[in-house]
C-alpha positions in Angstrom: 0.0 0.0 0.0 1.5 3.4 -1.0 1.6 6.4 1.4 -0.8 8.1 -0.9 -3.3 5.3 -0.7 -3.0 5.4 3.1 -3.5 9.1 3.3 -6.6 8.8 1.0 -8.1 6.6 3.7 -8.0 9.4 6.3 -11.4 10.0 7.9 -13.0 6.9 6.2 -15.4 4.8 8.3 -15.4 1.0 8.1 -18.5 -1.0 8.9 -18.9 -2.7 12.2 -18.8 -6.5 12.4 -21.7 -6.8 14.7 -25.1 -8.5 15.3 -27.6 -8.6 18.1 -26.9 -10.9 21.1 -23.2 -11.4 20.8 -21.1 -12.8 23.6 -18.5 -10.1 23.3 -18.4 -6.9 21.2 -14.8 -5.8 21.0 -14.4 -2.0 20.7 -11.3 -0.5 19.2 -10.2 3.1 19.7 -10.6 4.0 16.0 -9.6 2.6 12.7 -6.0 3.0 11.5 -5.3 4.3 8.0 -4.5 0.7 7.0 -7.9 -0.3 8.3 -9.6 2.6 6.5 -7.8 1.7 3.3 -8.6 -2.1 3.4 -12.0 -1.9 5.2 -10.8 -4.4 7.8 -10.5 -3.9 11.5 -7.1 -4.2 13.1 -5.5 -4.4 9.7 -2.2 -2.7 10.5 0.6 -5.4 10.3 2.0 -4.6 13.8 -1.4 -4.8 15.5 -1.6 -7.8 17.8 -5.4 -8.1 18.0 -5.8 -11.2 15.8 -2.9 -13.1 17.3 -4.0 -12.3 20.9 -7.6 -13.2 20.1 -6.4 -16.7 19.1 -3.8 -17.1 21.9 -6.6 -16.2 24.5 -8.8 -19.0 23.1 -11.5 -16.8 21.6 -10.9 -18.3 18.1 -9.7 -21.8 17.2 -7.1 -20.4 14.8 -5.5 -17.0 14.1 -7.8 -15.1 11.8 -6.6 -12.6 9.2 -8.2 -9.1 9.1 -10.0 -10.0 5.9 -11.7 -12.9 7.7 -13.2 -10.5 10.3 -16.8 -11.6 9.5 -16.0 -15.1 10.7 -16.0 -13.6 14.2 -19.8 -13.6 14.1 -19.8 -17.4 14.0 -18.0 -17.3 17.4 -20.4 -14.8 18.9 -17.9 -12.0 18.6 -18.0 -8.6 16.9 -16.0 -5.4 16.4 -16.8 -1.7 16.6 -14.9 1.4 17.5 -15.2 4.3 20.0 -14.5 6.8 17.2 -15.5 5.7 13.7 -13.1 7.8 11.6 -9.7 6.5 10.5 -6.6 8.4 11.5 -2.8 7.7 11.5 -2.7 7.9 15.3 -5.2 7.9 18.1 -3.8 11.2 19.5 -5.3 12.9 16.4 -8.7 12.5 18.1 -10.1 15.0 20.5 -11.6 14.4 23.9 -14.9 15.5 22.6 -14.8 12.9 19.8 -14.1 10.3 22.5 -17.0 11.5 24.6 -19.4 11.6 21.6 -18.1 8.1 20.6 -19.0 6.9 24.1 -22.5 8.2 23.7 -22.9 6.6 20.3 -21.3 3.4 21.6 -23.8 3.3 24.5 -26.7 3.5 22.1 -25.2 0.8 19.9 -24.8 -1.5 22.9 -28.3 -0.8 24.1 -29.6 -1.8 20.7 -27.3 -4.9 20.1 -27.2 -6.1 23.7 -24.0 -8.1 23.7 -23.2 -9.9 27.0 -19.9 -8.0 27.2 -18.5 -4.8 25.7 -14.7 -5.1 25.6 -13.0 -1.7 25.0 -9.4 -2.4 23.8 -7.6 0.6 25.3 -8.2 1.7 28.9 -7.3 5.3 28.1 -10.0 5.5 25.4 -12.4 3.9 27.8 -11.5 6.5 30.5 -12.2 9.4 28.2 -15.2 8.0 26.4 -17.0 7.1 29.6 -15.5 9.8 31.9 -14.0 7.3 34.3 -10.5 8.5 35.1 -9.9 5.7 37.6 -10.7 2.8 35.3 -8.1 0.0 35.2 -7.7 -3.0 32.9 -10.3 -5.7 33.7 -14.0 -5.8 34.5 -15.7 -2.4 35.2 -18.5 -1.6 37.6 -20.3 0.2 34.8 -22.9 -1.7 32.8 -24.9 -0.6 29.8 -28.3 -2.1 30.4 -27.4 -5.8 31.1 -24.2 -5.6 29.2 -21.1 -5.9 31.3 -18.1 -3.7 30.4 -14.4 -4.8 30.4 -11.3 -2.8 29.6 -8.6 -4.6 27.8 -5.0 -3.7 26.8 -4.7 -1.9 23.5 -3.3 -4.4 21.0 -1.4 -1.8 19.0 2.2 -2.7 18.4 3.0 0.7 20.0 1.7 -0.5 23.3 5.1 -1.9 24.6 3.8 -2.3 28.2 2.1 -5.5 27.2 3.4 -8.5 25.3 1.2 -10.7 23.2 1.3 -13.3 25.9 0.4 -11.0 28.8 -2.4 -9.5 26.6 -3.7 -13.0 25.8 -3.8 -13.8 29.5 -6.0 -10.7 30.1 -8.2 -11.4 27.1 -8.6 -15.0 28.4 -9.9 -13.7 31.7 -12.7 -12.0 29.7 -13.3 -15.2 27.7 -13.6 -17.3 30.9 -16.1 -14.8 32.3 -18.2 -14.7 29.1 -18.1 -18.6 29.0 -19.2 -18.8 32.7 -22.1 -16.4 32.0 -23.1 -18.5 29.0 -23.0 -21.7 31.0 -25.1 -20.1 33.8 -27.6 -18.9 31.2 -27.9 -22.3 29.7 -28.2 -24.0 33.1 -31.1 -21.7 34.2 -32.9 -21.9 30.8 
C-alpha cells in the first residue's frame, strides 16, 4: 500500500462487524489508516489483536483481518469508539471520544452483547468519563451488558506482550463462558 493510498483513507469509516446478542463486542479506539484503506478492523501489520484473540482462546485459529466476519460465528464482533480512520489515536479530540462513548452506549443498548470489551483503557476512561478505570471488569454496565477494559493491541503498546495481553483477554473469555454456561443451566 502506498503512502498516498493510506492518506486517502483518512477519515473513512469502516462498517462494524456486529449483530444482536453477541457474547463479546470488542471495541477498538478508532480505525488506523490501513484499516480505513482495506475496510478491515485491526489491519495494521504490527497490531496484535488477531494473534491475541487466538492465543486467548476466543478463536480456534488466528484469523486474518479480511476474515473478520468469521468472528460472528463465534459470537464475537468489532466496533470502534470513534468511527473515523486516523494515522494515530492522538489525532482524536476528547470531545470525539465522549461523543463516541454516547454513540457506543446507544449501539450496545440496541445490540445487547453480554460484554463490551474496550481495547484501550485510556480510550475507555475518556469515552466514559471514568478516570480511575483499570484493565479488567468495570463496575459500569450498559443495560445488562457488562463492560471490560482490555489492553490496546497496538504494536505501539510496549507495556504489554502478546502473551500478557492474551492472559487478560482469556480472563474475559472465561467470564463470558461462565455467563453463557449459567444462562444455559437456568434456561
